[in-house]
Coordinates of C-alpha atoms and ligand atoms in Angstrom, one line a residue:
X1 CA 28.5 -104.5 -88.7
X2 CA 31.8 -102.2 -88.0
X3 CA 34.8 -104.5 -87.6
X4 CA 36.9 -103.3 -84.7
X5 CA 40.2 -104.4 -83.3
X6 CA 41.0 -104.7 -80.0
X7 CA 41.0 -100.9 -78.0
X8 CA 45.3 -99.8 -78.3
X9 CA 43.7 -97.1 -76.1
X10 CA 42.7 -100.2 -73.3
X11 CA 46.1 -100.9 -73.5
X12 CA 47.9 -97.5 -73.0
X13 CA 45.3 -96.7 -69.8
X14 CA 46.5 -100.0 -68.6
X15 CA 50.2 -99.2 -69.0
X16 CA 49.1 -96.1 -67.1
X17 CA 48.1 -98.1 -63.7
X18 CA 51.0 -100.6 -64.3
X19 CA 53.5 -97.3 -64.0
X20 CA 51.7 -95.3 -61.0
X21 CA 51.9 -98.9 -59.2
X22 CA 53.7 -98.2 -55.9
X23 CA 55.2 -94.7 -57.5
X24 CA 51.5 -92.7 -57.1
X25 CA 49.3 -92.4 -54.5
X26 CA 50.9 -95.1 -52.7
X27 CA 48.4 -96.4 -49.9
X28 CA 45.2 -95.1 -51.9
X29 CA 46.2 -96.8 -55.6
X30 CA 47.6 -100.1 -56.2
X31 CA 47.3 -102.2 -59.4
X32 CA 49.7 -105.0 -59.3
X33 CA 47.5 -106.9 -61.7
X34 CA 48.4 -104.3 -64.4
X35 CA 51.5 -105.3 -65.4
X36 CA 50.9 -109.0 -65.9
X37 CA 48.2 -108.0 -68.3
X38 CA 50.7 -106.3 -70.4
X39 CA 53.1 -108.1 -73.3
X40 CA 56.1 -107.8 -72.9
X41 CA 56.3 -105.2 -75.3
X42 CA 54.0 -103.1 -73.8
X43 CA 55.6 -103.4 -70.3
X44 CA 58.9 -102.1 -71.8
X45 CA 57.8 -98.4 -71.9
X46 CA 56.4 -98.9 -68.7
X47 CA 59.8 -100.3 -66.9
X48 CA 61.5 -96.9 -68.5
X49 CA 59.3 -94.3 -67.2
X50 CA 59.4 -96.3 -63.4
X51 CA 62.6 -96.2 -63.8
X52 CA 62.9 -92.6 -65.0
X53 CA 65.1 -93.8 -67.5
X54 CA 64.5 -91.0 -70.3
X55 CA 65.6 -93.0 -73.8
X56 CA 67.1 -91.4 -76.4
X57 CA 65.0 -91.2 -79.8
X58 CA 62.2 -89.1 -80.3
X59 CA 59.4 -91.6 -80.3
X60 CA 60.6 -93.5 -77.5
X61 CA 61.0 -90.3 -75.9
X62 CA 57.4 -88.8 -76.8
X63 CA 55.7 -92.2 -75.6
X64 CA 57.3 -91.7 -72.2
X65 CA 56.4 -88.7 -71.4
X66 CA 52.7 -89.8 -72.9
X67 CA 52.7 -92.9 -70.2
X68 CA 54.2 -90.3 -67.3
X69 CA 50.9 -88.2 -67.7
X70 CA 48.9 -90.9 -68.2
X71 CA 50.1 -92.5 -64.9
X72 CA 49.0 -89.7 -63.4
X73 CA 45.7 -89.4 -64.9
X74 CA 45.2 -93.3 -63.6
X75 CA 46.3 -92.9 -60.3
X76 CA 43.9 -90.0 -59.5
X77 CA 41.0 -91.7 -61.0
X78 CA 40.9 -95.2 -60.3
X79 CA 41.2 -94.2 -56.5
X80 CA 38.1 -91.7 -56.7
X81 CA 36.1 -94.3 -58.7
X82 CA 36.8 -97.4 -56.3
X83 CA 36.0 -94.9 -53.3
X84 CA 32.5 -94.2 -55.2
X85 CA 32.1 -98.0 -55.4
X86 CA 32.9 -98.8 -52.0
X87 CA 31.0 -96.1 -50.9
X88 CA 27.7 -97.3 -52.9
X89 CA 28.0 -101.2 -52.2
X90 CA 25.1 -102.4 -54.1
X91 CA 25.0 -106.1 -55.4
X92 CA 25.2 -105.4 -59.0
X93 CA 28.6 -103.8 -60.9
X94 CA 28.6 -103.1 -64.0
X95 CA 31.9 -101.9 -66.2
X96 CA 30.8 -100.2 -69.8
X97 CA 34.2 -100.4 -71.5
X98 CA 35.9 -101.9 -69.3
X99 CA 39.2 -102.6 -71.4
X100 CA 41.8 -104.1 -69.0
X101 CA 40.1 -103.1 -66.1
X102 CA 41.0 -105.1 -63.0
X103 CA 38.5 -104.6 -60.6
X104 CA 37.1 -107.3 -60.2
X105 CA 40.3 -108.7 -59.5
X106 CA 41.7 -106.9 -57.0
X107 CA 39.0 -105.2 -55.1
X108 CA 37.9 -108.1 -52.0
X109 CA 35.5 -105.2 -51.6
X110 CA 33.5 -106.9 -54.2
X111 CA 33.2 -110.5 -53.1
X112 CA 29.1 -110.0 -52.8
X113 CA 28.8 -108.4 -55.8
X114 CA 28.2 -109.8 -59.3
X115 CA 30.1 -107.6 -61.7
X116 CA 29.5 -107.6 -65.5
X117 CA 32.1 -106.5 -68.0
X118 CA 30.7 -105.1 -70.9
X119 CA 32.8 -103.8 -73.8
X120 CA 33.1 -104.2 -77.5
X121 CA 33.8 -107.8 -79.0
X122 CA 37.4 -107.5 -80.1
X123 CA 38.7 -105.9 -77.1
X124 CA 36.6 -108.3 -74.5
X125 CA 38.0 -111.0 -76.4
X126 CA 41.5 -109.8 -75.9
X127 CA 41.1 -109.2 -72.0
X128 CA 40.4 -112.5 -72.0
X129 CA 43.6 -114.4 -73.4
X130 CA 45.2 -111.9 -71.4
X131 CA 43.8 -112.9 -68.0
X132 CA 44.1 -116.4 -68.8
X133 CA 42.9 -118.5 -65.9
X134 CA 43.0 -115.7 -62.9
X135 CA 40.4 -116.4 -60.4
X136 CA 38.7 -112.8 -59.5
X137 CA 37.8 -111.7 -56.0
X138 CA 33.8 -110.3 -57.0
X139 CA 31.0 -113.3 -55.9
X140 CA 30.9 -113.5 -60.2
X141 CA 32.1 -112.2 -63.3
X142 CA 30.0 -112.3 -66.4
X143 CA 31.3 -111.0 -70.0
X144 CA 29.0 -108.8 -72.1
X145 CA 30.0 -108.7 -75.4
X146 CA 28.4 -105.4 -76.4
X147 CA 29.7 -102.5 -78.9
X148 CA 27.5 -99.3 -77.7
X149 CA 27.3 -98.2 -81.4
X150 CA 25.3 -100.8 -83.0
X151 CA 24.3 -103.2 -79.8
X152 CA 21.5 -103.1 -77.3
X153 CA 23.3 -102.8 -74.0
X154 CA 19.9 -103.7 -72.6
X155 CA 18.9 -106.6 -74.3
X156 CA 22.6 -108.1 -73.8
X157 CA 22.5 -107.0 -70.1
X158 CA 19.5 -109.1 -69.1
X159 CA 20.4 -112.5 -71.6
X160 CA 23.6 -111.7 -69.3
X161 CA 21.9 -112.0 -65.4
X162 CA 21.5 -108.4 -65.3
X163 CA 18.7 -107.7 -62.8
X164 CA 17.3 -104.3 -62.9
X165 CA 15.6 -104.1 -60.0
X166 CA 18.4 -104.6 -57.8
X167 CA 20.7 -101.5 -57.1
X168 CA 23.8 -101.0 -59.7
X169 CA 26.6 -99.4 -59.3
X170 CA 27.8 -98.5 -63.4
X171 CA 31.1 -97.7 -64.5
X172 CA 31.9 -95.9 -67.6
X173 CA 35.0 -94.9 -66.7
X174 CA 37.5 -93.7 -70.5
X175 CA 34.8 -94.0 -72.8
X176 CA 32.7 -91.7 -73.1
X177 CA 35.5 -89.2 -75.8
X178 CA 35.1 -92.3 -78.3
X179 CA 31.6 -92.0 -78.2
X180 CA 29.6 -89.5 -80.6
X181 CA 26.7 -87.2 -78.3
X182 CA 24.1 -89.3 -79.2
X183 CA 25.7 -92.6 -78.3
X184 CA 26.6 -90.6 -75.2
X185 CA 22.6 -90.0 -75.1
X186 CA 21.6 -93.0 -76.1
X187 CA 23.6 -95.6 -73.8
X188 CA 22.7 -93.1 -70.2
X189 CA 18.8 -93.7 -71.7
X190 CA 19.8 -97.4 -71.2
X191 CA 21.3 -97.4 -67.8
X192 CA 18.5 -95.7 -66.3
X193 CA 16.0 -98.0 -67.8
X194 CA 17.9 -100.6 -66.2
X195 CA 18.8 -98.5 -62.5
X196 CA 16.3 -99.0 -59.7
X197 CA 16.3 -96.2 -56.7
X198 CA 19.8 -96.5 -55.0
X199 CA 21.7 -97.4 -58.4
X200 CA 24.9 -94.7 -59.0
X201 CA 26.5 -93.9 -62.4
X202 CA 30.3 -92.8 -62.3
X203 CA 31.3 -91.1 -65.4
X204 CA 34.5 -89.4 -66.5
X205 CA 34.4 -87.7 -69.2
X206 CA 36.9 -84.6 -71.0
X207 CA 35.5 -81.1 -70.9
X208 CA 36.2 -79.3 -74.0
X209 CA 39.9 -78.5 -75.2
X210 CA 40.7 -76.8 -77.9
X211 CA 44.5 -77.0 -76.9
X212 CA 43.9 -80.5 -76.3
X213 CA 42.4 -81.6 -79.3
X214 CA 45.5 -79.7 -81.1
X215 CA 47.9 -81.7 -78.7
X216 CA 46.3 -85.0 -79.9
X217 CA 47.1 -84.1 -83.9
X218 CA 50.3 -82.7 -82.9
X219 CA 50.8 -86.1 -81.3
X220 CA 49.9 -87.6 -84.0
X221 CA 52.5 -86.3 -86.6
X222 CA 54.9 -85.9 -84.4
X223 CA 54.9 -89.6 -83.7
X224 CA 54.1 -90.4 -87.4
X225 CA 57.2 -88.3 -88.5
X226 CA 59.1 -90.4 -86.3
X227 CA 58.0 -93.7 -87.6
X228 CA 57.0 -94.4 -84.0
X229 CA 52.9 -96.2 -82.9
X230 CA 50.2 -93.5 -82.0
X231 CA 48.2 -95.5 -79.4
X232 CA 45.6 -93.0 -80.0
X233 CA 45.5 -93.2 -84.2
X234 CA 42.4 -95.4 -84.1
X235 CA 40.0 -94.2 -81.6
X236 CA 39.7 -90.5 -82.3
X237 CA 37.4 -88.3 -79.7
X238 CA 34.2 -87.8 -80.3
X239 CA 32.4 -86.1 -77.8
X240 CA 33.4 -83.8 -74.8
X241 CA 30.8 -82.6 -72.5
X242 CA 30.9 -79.6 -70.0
X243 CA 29.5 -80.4 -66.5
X244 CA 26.3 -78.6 -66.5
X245 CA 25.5 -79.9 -70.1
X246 CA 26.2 -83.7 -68.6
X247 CA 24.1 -82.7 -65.4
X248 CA 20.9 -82.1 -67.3
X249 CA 21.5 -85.3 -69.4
X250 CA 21.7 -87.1 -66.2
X251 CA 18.9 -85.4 -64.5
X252 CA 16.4 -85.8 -67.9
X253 CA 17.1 -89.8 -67.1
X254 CA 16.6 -89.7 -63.6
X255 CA 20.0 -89.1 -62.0
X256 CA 21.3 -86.8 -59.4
X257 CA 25.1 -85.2 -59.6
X258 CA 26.0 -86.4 -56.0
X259 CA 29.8 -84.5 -56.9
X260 CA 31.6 -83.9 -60.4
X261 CA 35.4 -82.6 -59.9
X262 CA 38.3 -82.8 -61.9
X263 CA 41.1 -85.1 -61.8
X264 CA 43.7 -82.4 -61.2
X265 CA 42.3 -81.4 -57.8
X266 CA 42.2 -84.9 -57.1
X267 CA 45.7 -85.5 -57.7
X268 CA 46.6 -82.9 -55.6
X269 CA 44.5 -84.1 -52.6
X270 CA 46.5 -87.6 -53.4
X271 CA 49.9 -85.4 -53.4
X272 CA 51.0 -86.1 -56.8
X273 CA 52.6 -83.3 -58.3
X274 CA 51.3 -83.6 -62.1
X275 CA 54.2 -82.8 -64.8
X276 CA 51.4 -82.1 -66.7
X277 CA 48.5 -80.5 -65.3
X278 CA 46.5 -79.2 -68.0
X279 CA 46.1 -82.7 -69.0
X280 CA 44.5 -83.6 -65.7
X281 CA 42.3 -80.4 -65.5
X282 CA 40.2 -81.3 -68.4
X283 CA 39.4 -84.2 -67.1
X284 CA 36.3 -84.7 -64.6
X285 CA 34.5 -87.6 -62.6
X286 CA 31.1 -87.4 -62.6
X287 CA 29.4 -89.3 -59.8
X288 CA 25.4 -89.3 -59.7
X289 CA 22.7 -91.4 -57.8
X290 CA 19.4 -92.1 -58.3
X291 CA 17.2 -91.4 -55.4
Ligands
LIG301 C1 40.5 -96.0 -72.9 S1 39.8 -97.6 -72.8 C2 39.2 -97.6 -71.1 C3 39.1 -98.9 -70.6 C4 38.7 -99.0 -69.1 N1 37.4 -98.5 -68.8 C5 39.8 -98.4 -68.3 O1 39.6 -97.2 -67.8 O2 40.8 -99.0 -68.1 C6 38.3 -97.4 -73.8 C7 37.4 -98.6 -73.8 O3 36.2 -98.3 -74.4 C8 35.8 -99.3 -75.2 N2 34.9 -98.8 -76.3 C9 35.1 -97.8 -77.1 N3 34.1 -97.6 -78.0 C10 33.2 -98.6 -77.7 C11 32.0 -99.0 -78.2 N4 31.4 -98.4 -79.3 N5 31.3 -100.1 -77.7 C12 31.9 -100.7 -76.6 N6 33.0 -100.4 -76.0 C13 33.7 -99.4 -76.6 C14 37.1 -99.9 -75.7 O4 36.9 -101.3 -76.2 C15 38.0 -99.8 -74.5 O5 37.9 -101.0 -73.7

């Protein structure tokens, strides 16, 4: 069994919402819960970049500009993914990876729906001290401990209340780069086997980047030299996927791309004016149905 430590990356997307609250997208994205799932020195970074207030050393300095892009990133996403949730309304949700996700917690859109969190051990297990006693707003909440490399997702699923012949809406939303291809393969096999007609899949996923994957390393010993935390140093990429490439995966298991954009165009339909958009433009939402 691969020991794993609770996702840093879980973390830094989280510090992401908890900086675009009430700054991005304001009347389409809010995440107040955000910053109470944050320690207090994680919310540190996150107070500088609201404030704008640029610090000094080159770590610090690096890791705001990180969380700036990344609050972008967040903004533009969560708001198309809740849209394609609201917009499908089944009875079932289920989160794959759902690191500090908060959903469930502030979406009343959800209070006939039984979501299920699934996500690797360590990093469920942290969400939960985290949360402490918050009540959520979904009809139930179940936790599904369940690491996609070495777990069945179905057998875990259905111990869990999963029912598979009623509609699901799936979320696998900032997981699929820390997945290899055949994980990648090998989980969407699952979901269909457990998605009756009228069950959607939301996916975002990077598109290949060669100048992003040498950003990341750069990153990396830029912020090693500087004796500074990489929140990225333990959960390297390992798959990217181009959109027709994901398409035919989907379609092989039964799925139909209903839309698949990127989140730069996104942000721009939300009017936020990325300092960064390369970043954005290599990432995409996938949203497909089964009829
Ligand atoms: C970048 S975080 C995204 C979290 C959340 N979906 C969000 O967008 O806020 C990546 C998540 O993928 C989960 N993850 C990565 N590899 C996994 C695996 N092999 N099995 C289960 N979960 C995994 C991590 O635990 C973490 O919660």
């Amino acid at each position: 069994m691969i020991e794993r430590k609770a996702s840093r990356t879980a973390v830094l997307v989280c510090q992401g919402r908890a900086v675009a609250d009430g700054r991005l997208a304001v009347g389409r994205f809010a995440d107040p819960l955000a910053a109470d799932l944050l320690h207090a020195d994680e919310r540190e970074p996150v107070e500088r970049v609201r404030a704008g207030e640029r610090p000094a050393g080159f770590g610090p300095r690096m890791e705001f500009e990180l969380l700036s892009g990344t609050a972008e990133l967040m903004a533009a996403r969560t708001v198309a993914i809740d849209d394609g949730v609201r917009d499908s309304a089944t009875a079932q949700l289920v989160l794959l990876g759902a690191g500090l996700d908060a959903r469930a917690w502030r979406m009343p859109e959800l209070a006939a729906t039984a979501v299920f969190e699934v996500d690797q051990p360590a990093s469920q297990q942290d969400k939960r001290a985290r949360l402490g006693d918050r009540t959520p707003l979904a009809k139930s909440l179940t936790f599904v401990p369940v690491d996609f490399a070495e777990d069945s997702l179905a057998a875990r699923l259905a111990e869990s209340g999963h029912d598979p012949g009623v509609p699901t809406t799936w979320i696998w939303e900032g997981v699929v780069p820390y997945l290899t291809p055949d994980q990648v393969a090998a989980t969407t096999a699952l979901v269909a086997a457990a998605s009756t007609p009228g069950s959607r899949f939301i996916i975002t996923y990077p598109v290949p980047s060669p100048r992003n994957a040498l950003g990341r390393k750069a990153l990396g010993l830029l912020l090693r030299g500087a004796r500074h935390p990489n929140p990225l140093a333990n959960e390297p990429f390992r798959s990217s996927w181009t959109p027709p490439v994901l398409e035919s995966l989907l379609a092989a298991h039964g799925f139909e791309v209903t839309t698949d954009i990127d989140l730069l165009t996104i942000a721009r339909d939300l009017d936020i004016t990325p300092g960064r958009p390369r970043f954005l433009s290599t990432g995409r939402i996938a949203i497909a149905d089964r009829p």
